[in-house]
Amino acid sequence: MTWSHFDHEADMGLRGEGATLAQAFGEVATAMTAVITDVALVKPLENVDIVCRADDEELLLVDWLNALVYEMATRQMLFSKFDVRIEGDTLNARAWGEVVDRGRHQPAVEVKGATMTALSVKQDESGHWVAQCVVDV
Amino acid sequence: MNLDVFSQHTAFRWEIAPRDGMRVPAVIFGDEALVAAMDEKVVEQITNVATLPGIVKAAYAMPDAHWGYGFPIGGVAAFDPKQDGVISAGGVGFDISCGVRSLHTGLKSDAILAHQKELADILYYAIPAGLGSRGAIHLSGNGMNAMLKGGARWAVANGYGHEADLERIEERGCVAGAEPDAVSDHAKKRQQDEMGTLGSGNHYLEVQRVAQIFDDKAAAAFGLAVDDVLITIHCGSRGLGHQIGTDYLKQMVMAANAFGIHLPDRELACAPLNSPLGQSYLGAMRAGINCALANRQILTHLARQAVKQVFPDVTLPLLYDVSHNTCKLEQHEVDGERRNLFVHRKGATRAFGPGHPDLPAAFQSTGQPVLIGGSMGTASYVLAGNAQSESLSFSSACHGAGRAMSRKAATKQWQGRNVVDQLAGRGILIRSPSFRGVAEEAPGAYKDVNAVVDAADHSGLARKVAMLTPLVCIKG
């Protein structure tokens, strides 16, 4: 598992890691679903395409998560599988998931939005990427 | 928190003198134990707020303050547009106009207890709660815009409640100056099936018993006596408000350099009130307030329909409706002069004192009801605004207990099923779509609301009128 949660007093911190920036972004998205439900319960039955552009990698992370929040809210879906590609300032992604089943998914909480709190996107000396921020729930 | 950071204090008021770019002092209200237990982030955030252009008098943190986004939750700050004052999306928060509304049942607790389980089940069925729930109303196009302009007035005109409800809502149910055109299509689309839904997290509908009265005169004016039962709704502007916050936070961050505003924290993003972006956010944020007022009005209608199934004669008139995530244009006296200020309250409740012209006749002699939310098993409170609150904090008080523990820590400590069973053992029935959600919201994850309210009372922000304890909680 290359995603994790970190503590925030009122809300929830998400962290994703990967060999590439795109992989790390995909892991953060998985961490966001895990705030709501057990990711293993979400079947990858339908897919949605997402495009974002931002001035820097940190704002791109916030945009990516907020695009998913929007798709979750308007389609009543949860996502469990992500294929993310990032070139320059543009992110292209496909997210797979299914419509919320309240009985099976038992959603704990709704994510209101990704925030710029504890926001960081960094590559360490070995080239490994870590992306994180807090989501408001 | 290290108490040495405060340059001066009394028992309930802790002040940090201006330093490091602060234009005004930062002030935290609370007793020593509450302030000492606060996260260091509260000081960092409230001193950051004090650096913003056009801030007047001081940046304040209420006794329930905790780590927020840019502003601490429990933060209050007023800005003067004539002094290059700003408006901040982070200073309002994502859940615009989240608030609390209490309704009188006119029943005593023994009447409720005889039908407690039936009432809990009927309310849970009637109130859409939690992720994946949808409202019965679909709004788009002109209908959406009319709701954003009209707030609870729109809801009443469309059959959700009565004209008499409006007098018991801040702004009489509709804030002027809402601009639906300043609200993005994304925000409107997120809201199209969410009218009349509770949401999740710390939002709830509770049936509550008046357990104790502290101020007989105010309690009589508010219509409260021991053993009376209220229904209280805590929720906000749903997807629309969240999306407005997201949209404008990004725009304000990107525009900060152009405005020449130094942001010590990007979440503190703001725009001058006298700028197109500032005015645009103001219009969108006011539309968000109206959305929240309409949402609580529709939920009131749903609660009335549900309760009538058990108690056909009960009409559920409003005690009052307060919002605790807002920015409002208000007149306040500063240095002997009445000034028009934009008062941000992020997790803080307006608390107008006796005689304020915006209050309905019923509350002219007592001050405004200040409704303080609880956290499932714990008490809620009704306070009343004090005259001196204007000079203390631009007429503001606390809004709830505030979390003491993260959601992650709470789920390690409690299991939802056990929390529900334990509360049932104490006579409190919980209905929720998610046991994990219940664990994250366990009463023990919150600060002691009694201490918070006592600090608000002792510091003069608002005075205690009644304590309410839960009988039923519908949890989102």
Coordinates of C-alpha atoms in Angstrom, one line a residue:
Chain A
M1 CA 0.0 0.0 0.0
T2 CA 1.6 3.3 -1.1
W3 CA -1.2 5.5 0.2
S4 CA -1.8 6.5 3.8
H5 CA -3.8 8.9 6.0
F6 CA -2.3 11.4 8.4
D7 CA -3.9 13.2 11.3
H8 CA -5.7 16.5 11.1
E9 CA -7.6 17.8 14.1
A10 CA -10.9 18.1 12.4
D11 CA -10.5 16.5 9.0
M12 CA -8.2 14.0 7.3
G13 CA -4.8 14.1 5.7
L14 CA -4.1 12.1 2.5
R15 CA -0.7 10.9 1.3
G16 CA 0.3 9.0 -1.9
E17 CA 3.7 7.8 -3.0
G18 CA 5.0 6.5 -6.3
A19 CA 7.9 6.1 -8.7
T20 CA 6.4 8.8 -10.8
L21 CA 4.4 12.0 -10.1
A22 CA 1.4 10.4 -11.8
Q23 CA 1.5 7.3 -9.6
A24 CA 1.7 9.4 -6.5
F25 CA -1.4 11.3 -7.6
G26 CA -3.3 8.1 -8.2
E27 CA -2.4 6.8 -4.7
V28 CA -3.6 10.1 -3.1
A29 CA -6.9 9.5 -5.0
T30 CA -7.1 6.0 -3.5
A31 CA -6.4 7.5 -0.1
M32 CA -9.4 9.8 -0.6
T33 CA -11.8 6.9 -1.4
A34 CA -10.5 5.2 1.8
V35 CA -11.7 8.2 3.8
I36 CA -15.2 7.3 2.7
T37 CA -15.2 3.5 2.5
D38 CA -13.1 0.4 2.2
V39 CA -11.6 0.7 -1.2
A40 CA -11.7 -3.0 -1.8
L41 CA -15.5 -2.8 -1.7
V42 CA -15.7 -0.4 -4.7
K43 CA -16.0 -2.3 -8.0
P44 CA -14.3 -0.7 -11.1
L45 CA -17.5 -1.0 -13.2
E46 CA -17.7 2.4 -14.9
N47 CA -15.1 4.9 -15.9
V48 CA -14.9 8.7 -16.0
D49 CA -12.3 10.8 -17.8
I50 CA -10.8 13.8 -16.0
V51 CA -8.6 16.6 -17.3
C52 CA -7.0 19.3 -15.1
R53 CA -4.5 22.1 -15.7
A54 CA -2.7 24.2 -13.0
D55 CA 0.3 26.5 -12.6
D56 CA 2.2 24.1 -10.3
E57 CA 2.2 20.5 -9.1
E58 CA 0.7 21.4 -5.8
L59 CA -2.3 23.2 -7.3
L60 CA -2.6 20.4 -9.8
L61 CA -3.0 17.9 -6.9
V62 CA -5.8 20.0 -5.4
D63 CA -7.5 20.4 -8.7
W64 CA -7.3 16.6 -9.4
L65 CA -8.8 15.7 -6.0
N66 CA -11.5 18.4 -6.4
A67 CA -12.4 17.1 -9.9
L68 CA -12.9 13.7 -8.3
V69 CA -15.0 15.2 -5.5
Y70 CA -17.2 16.8 -8.2
E71 CA -17.6 13.6 -10.1
M72 CA -18.3 11.7 -6.9
A73 CA -21.0 14.2 -5.9
T74 CA -22.7 14.6 -9.2
R75 CA -22.6 11.0 -10.3
Q76 CA -23.1 9.5 -6.8
M77 CA -20.0 7.4 -7.5
L78 CA -17.0 6.1 -5.6
F79 CA -13.7 5.3 -7.4
S80 CA -11.2 2.6 -6.7
K81 CA -8.9 2.5 -9.7
F82 CA -7.0 5.4 -11.4
D83 CA -4.9 5.7 -14.5
V84 CA -3.2 9.1 -14.3
R85 CA -0.9 10.7 -16.9
I86 CA 0.8 14.1 -16.3
E87 CA 2.5 16.1 -19.0
G88 CA 3.7 19.6 -18.2
D89 CA 0.9 21.5 -16.5
T90 CA -1.8 19.0 -17.6
L91 CA -3.2 15.9 -16.0
N92 CA -5.3 13.4 -18.0
A93 CA -6.8 10.6 -16.0
R94 CA -9.4 7.8 -16.1
A95 CA -11.1 6.8 -12.9
W96 CA -13.0 3.5 -12.5
G97 CA -15.7 2.9 -9.9
E98 CA -19.4 2.4 -9.3
V99 CA -22.5 4.1 -8.0
V100 CA -22.6 4.3 -4.2
D101 CA -24.4 1.4 -2.6
R102 CA -25.2 2.7 0.9
G103 CA -25.8 -0.8 2.3
R104 CA -22.6 -2.3 0.9
H105 CA -20.2 0.7 1.1
Q106 CA -21.4 2.1 4.4
P107 CA -20.0 5.5 3.5
A108 CA -18.5 7.0 6.7
V109 CA -18.3 10.6 5.5
E110 CA -18.6 12.8 2.4
V111 CA -15.5 14.7 1.2
K112 CA -16.4 18.4 0.8
G113 CA -13.2 19.4 -0.9
A114 CA -9.4 19.2 -1.1
T115 CA -7.6 22.0 0.7
M116 CA -4.2 23.6 0.6
T117 CA -3.5 22.7 4.2
A118 CA -0.4 20.5 4.6
L119 CA -0.2 20.5 0.8
S120 CA 3.0 19.4 -0.7
V121 CA 4.3 17.5 -3.8
K122 CA 7.9 16.5 -3.5
Q123 CA 10.5 14.2 -5.2
D124 CA 13.2 12.9 -2.9
E125 CA 16.9 12.3 -3.9
S126 CA 16.1 8.8 -5.2
G127 CA 13.4 10.1 -7.5
H128 CA 10.5 8.9 -5.4
W129 CA 7.4 11.1 -5.3
V130 CA 5.3 12.0 -2.3
A131 CA 2.1 14.0 -2.7
Q132 CA -0.2 15.0 0.2
C133 CA -2.9 17.4 1.4
V134 CA -5.8 17.6 3.9
V135 CA -9.4 17.1 2.7
D136 CA -12.4 18.8 4.4
V137 CA -15.0 16.3 5.4
Chain B
M1 CA 0.0 25.5 23.7
N2 CA 2.8 27.5 25.3
L3 CA 1.0 30.3 27.3
D4 CA 4.2 32.4 27.2
V5 CA 3.2 33.7 23.7
F6 CA 0.6 35.9 25.2
S7 CA 1.7 39.5 26.1
Q8 CA -1.1 40.0 28.5
H9 CA -4.2 38.2 29.7
T10 CA -7.1 38.2 32.2
A11 CA -8.8 35.0 33.3
F12 CA -10.7 34.6 30.0
R13 CA -9.0 36.9 27.5
W14 CA -5.5 36.1 26.1
E15 CA -3.8 38.7 23.9
I16 CA -0.8 38.7 21.6
A17 CA 0.5 42.2 20.8
P18 CA 1.2 43.0 17.1
R19 CA 4.4 41.4 15.8
D20 CA 5.8 40.0 12.5
G21 CA 3.5 41.9 10.2
M22 CA 0.4 41.8 12.4
R23 CA -1.7 45.0 11.9
V24 CA -3.8 44.4 15.0
P25 CA -3.5 42.2 18.2
A26 CA -4.7 38.6 18.2
V27 CA -7.1 37.7 21.1
I28 CA -8.2 34.3 22.2
F29 CA -11.1 33.9 24.6
G30 CA -11.1 30.9 27.0
D31 CA -10.0 29.8 30.5
E32 CA -6.4 28.7 31.1
A33 CA -7.2 25.0 30.6
L34 CA -8.9 25.5 27.3
V35 CA -6.3 27.8 25.9
A36 CA -3.5 25.6 27.1
A37 CA -5.1 22.6 25.4
M38 CA -5.5 24.4 22.0
D39 CA -3.2 23.4 19.2
E40 CA -0.3 25.7 18.5
K41 CA -1.8 26.1 15.0
V42 CA -4.6 28.2 16.5
V43 CA -2.0 30.9 17.5
E44 CA -0.2 30.6 14.1
Q45 CA -3.5 31.0 12.2
I46 CA -5.1 33.8 14.3
T47 CA -1.8 35.8 14.2
N48 CA -1.8 35.3 10.4
V49 CA -5.3 36.6 10.2
A50 CA -4.1 39.7 12.0
T51 CA -1.7 40.5 9.1
L52 CA -4.5 40.8 6.5
P53 CA -5.2 44.3 5.0
G54 CA -8.0 46.4 6.4
I55 CA -8.5 44.3 9.5
V56 CA -10.1 46.3 12.3
K57 CA -9.4 46.2 16.1
A58 CA -8.2 42.6 16.5
A59 CA -8.4 39.0 15.2
Y60 CA -10.4 36.9 17.6
A61 CA -10.5 33.2 18.4
M62 CA -13.5 31.8 20.4
P63 CA -13.1 29.3 23.3
D64 CA -13.8 26.3 20.9
A65 CA -11.0 27.4 18.5
H66 CA -9.1 24.7 16.7
W67 CA -6.9 24.2 13.6
G68 CA -8.8 25.3 10.5
Y69 CA -8.0 26.4 6.9
G70 CA -6.2 29.7 6.9
F71 CA -8.5 31.0 9.7
P72 CA -8.8 28.9 12.8
I73 CA -12.2 27.3 13.2
G74 CA -13.7 29.6 15.9
G75 CA -12.1 32.7 14.2
V76 CA -13.7 36.1 13.9
A77 CA -12.3 39.1 12.0
A78 CA -13.8 42.3 10.7
F79 CA -12.6 44.3 7.7
D80 CA -13.2 47.8 6.6
P81 CA -13.7 48.3 2.8
K82 CA -12.7 52.0 3.3
Q83 CA -9.3 50.8 4.5
D84 CA -8.5 48.4 1.7
G85 CA -10.2 45.6 3.7
V86 CA -10.4 42.1 2.2
I87 CA -12.8 39.2 2.0
S88 CA -11.5 35.7 2.5
A89 CA -13.0 32.4 1.2
G90 CA -11.0 30.6 4.0
G91 CA -12.4 33.0 6.5
V92 CA -15.9 31.8 5.7
G93 CA -15.1 28.1 5.1
F94 CA -16.1 25.4 2.7
D95 CA -19.5 24.8 4.3
I96 CA -20.9 28.3 3.7
S97 CA -23.6 29.3 6.3
C98 CA -23.4 26.0 8.1
G99 CA -25.6 26.5 11.1
V100 CA -28.0 25.4 13.7
R101 CA -31.8 25.7 13.8
S102 CA -34.0 24.7 16.8
L103 CA -37.7 23.9 16.7
H104 CA -40.2 23.8 19.6
T105 CA -42.1 20.5 19.8
G106 CA -44.4 21.9 22.5
L107 CA -44.2 18.5 24.2
K108 CA -42.6 17.3 27.4
S109 CA -40.0 14.6 27.5
D110 CA -42.3 11.9 28.9
A111 CA -44.6 12.3 25.9
I112 CA -41.6 11.8 23.6
L113 CA -40.1 8.9 25.5
A114 CA -43.3 7.0 25.1
H115 CA -42.8 7.0 21.3
Q116 CA -39.0 7.5 21.2
K117 CA -38.1 4.5 19.0
E118 CA -41.0 5.1 16.6
L119 CA -40.0 8.8 16.3
A120 CA -36.3 7.9 15.7
D121 CA -37.2 5.5 12.9
I122 CA -39.7 7.9 11.3
L123 CA -37.2 10.8 11.3
Y124 CA -34.4 8.6 10.0
Y125 CA -36.7 7.6 7.1
A126 CA -37.8 11.1 6.4
I127 CA -34.5 13.0 6.6
P128 CA -32.0 12.2 3.8
A129 CA -28.7 11.8 5.6
G130 CA -25.2 10.8 4.7
L131 CA -23.3 10.3 1.4
G132 CA -25.4 8.8 -1.4
S133 CA -28.7 10.3 -0.1
R134 CA -30.7 12.6 -2.4
G135 CA -33.3 15.2 -1.9
A136 CA -36.8 14.9 -3.4
I137 CA -36.4 18.3 -5.1
H138 CA -34.5 18.7 -8.4
L139 CA -33.4 22.3 -9.1
S140 CA -31.7 23.7 -12.1
G141 CA -31.8 26.9 -14.3
N142 CA -34.2 29.6 -13.1
G143 CA -35.4 27.5 -10.2
M144 CA -31.8 27.2 -8.9
N145 CA -31.2 30.9 -9.3
A146 CA -34.5 31.8 -7.6
M147 CA -33.5 29.7 -4.6
L148 CA -30.0 31.3 -4.5
K149 CA -31.6 34.7 -4.5
G150 CA -34.5 33.9 -2.1
G151 CA -33.1 31.6 0.6
A152 CA -35.7 30.4 3.1
R153 CA -38.1 33.0 1.7
W154 CA -38.0 31.0 -1.6
A155 CA -38.6 27.8 0.3
V156 CA -41.6 29.2 2.1
A157 CA -43.1 30.6 -1.1
N158 CA -42.7 27.1 -2.6
G159 CA -44.6 25.5 0.3
Y160 CA -41.8 24.5 2.6
G161 CA -42.9 26.1 5.9
H162 CA -44.7 29.2 7.0
E163 CA -44.2 33.0 6.7
A164 CA -43.9 33.1 10.5
D165 CA -40.7 31.0 10.3
L166 CA -38.9 33.8 8.6
E167 CA -38.8 36.2 11.5
R168 CA -36.9 33.5 13.5
I169 CA -34.0 33.3 11.0
E170 CA -31.0 35.6 10.8
E171 CA -31.6 38.1 7.9
R172 CA -35.2 37.1 8.1
G173 CA -34.4 34.1 5.9
C174 CA -32.8 35.8 3.0
V175 CA -29.5 37.7 2.7
A176 CA -29.6 40.6 0.2
G177 CA -27.0 40.9 -2.5
A178 CA -26.8 37.3 -3.6
E179 CA -25.5 36.9 -7.2
P180 CA -26.4 33.5 -8.7
D181 CA -24.4 34.5 -11.8
A182 CA -21.2 34.5 -9.6
V183 CA -21.8 30.9 -8.7
S184 CA -20.2 28.4 -11.1
D185 CA -22.2 25.8 -13.1
H186 CA -20.2 23.1 -11.3
A187 CA -21.5 24.4 -7.9
K188 CA -25.1 24.5 -9.2
K189 CA -24.8 21.0 -10.6
R190 CA -23.5 19.7 -7.3
Q191 CA -26.5 21.1 -5.6
Q192 CA -29.2 20.1 -8.1
D193 CA -30.3 17.0 -6.1
E194 CA -29.1 18.0 -2.7
M195 CA -31.8 20.4 -1.5
G196 CA -33.3 19.1 1.8
T197 CA -30.4 16.8 2.6
L198 CA -28.5 16.8 5.9
G199 CA -25.0 15.9 4.6
S200 CA -22.5 13.9 6.7
G201 CA -19.6 14.4 9.2
N202 CA -20.8 16.4 12.2
H203 CA -24.2 17.3 10.7
Y204 CA -27.3 15.9 12.5
L205 CA -30.9 16.2 13.4
E206 CA -31.4 15.8 17.1
V207 CA -34.4 15.5 19.4
Q208 CA -33.3 17.2 22.6
R209 CA -34.7 17.6 26.2
V210 CA -34.2 20.9 28.1
A211 CA -32.2 19.6 31.0
Q212 CA -31.4 22.8 32.9
I213 CA -32.3 26.5 32.8
F214 CA -29.8 29.1 33.8
D215 CA -31.5 32.4 33.0
D216 CA -35.3 32.3 33.7
K217 CA -36.1 35.6 32.0
A218 CA -34.4 34.7 28.7
A219 CA -35.7 31.1 28.8
A220 CA -39.2 32.5 29.1
A221 CA -38.7 34.8 26.1
F222 CA -37.2 31.9 24.1
G223 CA -40.1 29.6 25.2
L224 CA -38.0 27.1 27.1
A225 CA -38.8 25.3 30.3
V226 CA -37.2 22.2 31.9
D227 CA -38.4 19.0 30.3
D228 CA -39.5 20.7 27.1
V229 CA -38.4 18.9 23.9
L230 CA -36.8 20.6 20.9
I231 CA -35.7 19.3 17.5
T232 CA -32.4 20.8 16.3
I233 CA -30.9 20.6 12.9
H234 CA -27.2 21.2 12.2
C235 CA -26.2 21.4 8.5
G236 CA -25.2 23.9 5.8
S237 CA -25.1 24.7 2.1
R238 CA -24.1 21.2 0.9
G239 CA -22.3 20.7 -2.4
L240 CA -23.0 24.3 -3.6
G241 CA -21.2 26.0 -0.7
H242 CA -18.3 23.6 -0.9
Q243 CA -17.8 24.2 -4.6
I244 CA -18.0 28.0 -4.2
G245 CA -15.3 27.7 -1.5
T246 CA -13.1 25.5 -3.8
D247 CA -13.6 27.7 -6.9
Y248 CA -12.9 31.1 -5.2
L249 CA -10.1 29.8 -3.0
K250 CA -8.1 28.9 -6.1
Q251 CA -8.9 32.2 -7.8
M252 CA -7.9 34.2 -4.7
V253 CA -4.6 32.3 -4.4
M254 CA -3.8 32.9 -8.0
A255 CA -4.7 36.6 -7.8
A256 CA -2.9 37.4 -4.5
N257 CA 0.3 38.6 -6.1
A258 CA -1.6 40.9 -8.5
F259 CA -3.4 42.4 -5.5
G260 CA 0.0 42.9 -3.7
I261 CA -1.3 40.7 -0.8
H262 CA 1.4 38.7 1.0
L263 CA -0.2 35.4 2.1
P264 CA 1.6 33.7 5.0
D265 CA -0.6 30.7 4.3
R266 CA -2.2 30.0 0.9
E267 CA -5.5 29.0 2.6
L268 CA -5.7 32.6 3.9
A269 CA -6.4 33.6 0.3
C270 CA -8.4 36.8 0.0
A271 CA -9.3 39.6 -2.3
P272 CA -9.9 43.3 -1.6
L273 CA -13.6 44.0 -1.0
N274 CA -13.4 46.8 -3.5
S275 CA -12.2 44.5 -6.4
P276 CA -14.2 42.6 -9.0
L277 CA -13.0 39.3 -7.5
G278 CA -13.9 40.3 -4.0
Q279 CA -17.4 41.5 -5.1
S280 CA -17.9 38.3 -7.1
Y281 CA -17.0 36.1 -4.1
L282 CA -19.3 38.2 -1.9
G283 CA -22.2 37.7 -4.3
A284 CA -21.5 34.0 -4.6
M285 CA -21.0 33.5 -0.8
R286 CA -24.3 35.3 -0.2
A287 CA -26.0 32.9 -2.6
G288 CA -24.4 30.1 -0.6
I289 CA -25.9 31.6 2.6
N290 CA -29.3 31.6 1.0
C291 CA -28.9 28.0 -0.1
A292 CA -28.1 26.9 3.5
L293 CA -31.2 28.8 4.8
A294 CA -33.4 27.2 2.1
N295 CA -31.9 23.8 2.9
R296 CA -32.6 24.1 6.6
Q297 CA -36.1 25.3 5.8
I298 CA -36.8 22.3 3.6
L299 CA -35.4 20.0 6.3
T300 CA -37.8 21.7 8.8
H301 CA -40.7 20.9 6.5
L302 CA -39.6 17.3 6.3
A303 CA -39.2 17.1 10.1
R304 CA -42.7 18.5 10.5
Q305 CA -44.3 16.0 8.1
A306 CA -42.5 13.2 10.0
V307 CA -43.3 14.3 13.5
K308 CA -47.0 14.7 12.6
Q309 CA -47.1 10.9 11.9
V310 CA -46.5 10.4 15.6
F311 CA -47.9 13.6 17.1
P312 CA -50.6 15.0 14.8
D313 CA -51.0 18.3 16.7
V314 CA -47.3 19.2 16.8
T315 CA -46.4 22.2 14.5
L316 CA -42.7 22.6 15.3
P317 CA -42.4 26.5 15.3
L318 CA -38.9 27.9 15.2
L319 CA -37.0 29.0 18.2
Y320 CA -34.3 30.5 16.0
D321 CA -31.8 29.7 13.1
V322 CA -28.2 30.8 13.3
S323 CA -25.3 30.4 10.8
H324 CA -21.7 30.0 12.0
N325 CA -19.7 30.1 8.7
T326 CA -20.4 33.5 7.2
C327 CA -19.2 37.0 6.2
K328 CA -21.8 39.6 6.9
L329 CA -22.0 43.4 6.4
E330 CA -22.7 44.8 9.9
Q331 CA -22.4 48.2 11.7
H332 CA -20.1 48.2 14.7
E333 CA -18.8 50.9 16.9
V334 CA -15.0 51.2 16.7
D335 CA -13.2 54.0 18.5
G336 CA -16.5 55.9 19.1
E337 CA -17.6 55.7 15.4
R338 CA -20.2 53.5 13.8
R339 CA -18.5 51.7 10.8
N340 CA -19.7 49.4 8.1
L341 CA -17.6 46.3 8.5
F342 CA -17.5 42.8 6.8
V343 CA -17.4 40.5 9.8
H344 CA -16.0 37.0 9.0
R345 CA -17.2 34.3 11.4
K346 CA -15.6 30.9 10.7
G347 CA -17.0 28.5 13.2
A348 CA -18.4 31.3 15.4
T349 CA -22.0 32.4 16.0
R350 CA -23.4 35.9 15.8
A351 CA -24.5 37.0 19.2
F352 CA -26.3 40.4 19.0
G353 CA -27.2 41.8 22.4
P354 CA -30.5 43.3 23.6
G355 CA -32.0 46.1 21.6
H356 CA -30.2 45.3 18.4
P357 CA -32.4 46.5 15.5
D358 CA -32.0 43.2 13.5
L359 CA -33.6 41.1 16.2
P360 CA -37.3 40.2 16.2
A361 CA -39.5 41.8 18.9
A362 CA -39.5 38.6 21.0
F363 CA -35.7 38.9 21.6
Q364 CA -35.4 42.6 21.9
S365 CA -35.1 42.5 25.7
T366 CA -32.9 39.3 25.9
G367 CA -30.5 39.4 23.0
Q368 CA -30.3 36.9 20.2
P369 CA -30.6 33.1 20.9
V370 CA -27.1 31.6 20.3
L371 CA -27.5 27.9 19.5
I372 CA -24.5 25.8 20.4
G373 CA -24.3 22.3 18.8
G374 CA -23.4 19.2 20.7
S375 CA -21.8 16.0 19.5
M376 CA -24.2 13.0 19.8
G377 CA -24.0 12.0 23.4
T378 CA -23.1 15.4 24.8
A379 CA -25.1 18.4 25.7
S380 CA -26.1 21.3 23.4
Y381 CA -26.7 24.8 24.7
V382 CA -28.9 27.8 24.1
L383 CA -27.1 31.1 25.0
A384 CA -28.2 34.7 24.7
G385 CA -26.2 37.6 23.2
N386 CA -24.9 40.2 25.6
A387 CA -24.6 44.0 25.0
Q388 CA -20.9 43.9 25.8
S389 CA -20.2 41.2 23.2
E390 CA -20.1 44.0 20.6
S391 CA -17.0 45.6 22.1
L392 CA -15.5 42.2 23.0
S393 CA -15.8 40.3 19.7
F394 CA -18.0 42.2 17.1
S395 CA -21.0 40.4 18.8
S396 CA -19.7 36.8 18.3
A397 CA -19.6 33.7 20.5
C398 CA -18.5 30.1 20.1
H399 CA -20.3 27.5 17.9
G400 CA -19.8 24.1 19.4
A401 CA -17.4 21.9 21.3
G402 CA -14.8 21.6 18.5
R403 CA -12.9 18.4 17.9
A404 CA -10.2 17.3 20.4
M405 CA -9.2 14.2 18.5
S406 CA -8.7 13.4 14.8
R407 CA -11.1 11.0 12.9
K408 CA -8.3 8.5 12.5
A409 CA -7.6 8.5 16.2
A410 CA -11.3 8.2 17.0
T411 CA -11.7 5.1 14.8
K412 CA -8.8 3.5 16.6
Q413 CA -10.4 4.1 20.0
W414 CA -14.0 3.3 19.3
Q415 CA -16.2 1.0 17.2
G416 CA -19.4 2.5 15.8
R417 CA -21.6 -0.4 17.0
N418 CA -20.3 -0.1 20.6
V419 CA -20.9 3.7 20.5
V420 CA -24.5 3.2 19.4
D421 CA -25.1 0.6 22.1
Q422 CA -23.5 2.6 24.8
L423 CA -25.6 5.7 23.9
A424 CA -28.7 3.5 23.7
G425 CA -27.9 2.4 27.3
R426 CA -28.0 6.1 28.3
G427 CA -31.3 6.6 26.6
I428 CA -30.0 8.2 23.4
L429 CA -31.1 6.5 20.1
I430 CA -28.7 7.0 17.2
R431 CA -29.7 6.4 13.6
S432 CA -26.9 6.6 11.0
P433 CA -26.1 5.0 7.6
S434 CA -22.5 4.2 8.8
F435 CA -21.1 2.7 11.9
R436 CA -17.6 4.0 11.0
G437 CA -19.1 7.5 10.7
V438 CA -20.5 7.1 14.2
A439 CA -17.1 6.1 15.5
E440 CA -15.4 9.1 13.9
E441 CA -18.0 11.3 15.5
A442 CA -17.9 9.6 18.9
P443 CA -18.7 12.0 21.7
G444 CA -15.3 11.4 23.3
A445 CA -13.6 12.8 20.1
Y446 CA -14.9 16.3 21.0
K447 CA -13.8 18.8 23.6
D448 CA -15.9 19.3 26.7
V449 CA -18.7 21.5 25.4
N450 CA -19.6 22.5 29.0
A451 CA -16.2 24.0 29.5
V452 CA -16.4 25.9 26.2
V453 CA -19.8 27.3 27.0
D454 CA -18.8 28.2 30.6
A455 CA -15.8 30.1 29.1
A456 CA -18.1 32.0 26.6
D457 CA -20.4 32.9 29.5
H458 CA -17.6 34.0 31.9
S459 CA -15.9 36.0 29.2
G460 CA -19.1 37.9 28.5
L461 CA -19.4 36.7 24.8
A462 CA -22.9 35.3 25.5
R463 CA -24.7 34.1 28.6
K464 CA -26.0 30.6 29.4
V465 CA -29.8 30.2 29.1
A466 CA -30.5 26.4 28.8
M467 CA -28.7 23.1 28.5
L468 CA -30.2 20.5 26.2
T469 CA -29.5 16.7 26.3
P470 CA -30.1 14.4 23.3
L471 CA -32.9 11.8 23.1
V472 CA -32.5 10.9 19.4
C473 CA -29.8 11.7 16.9
I474 CA -30.1 11.2 13.2
K475 CA -26.4 11.3 12.1
G476 CA -25.4 12.0 8.5

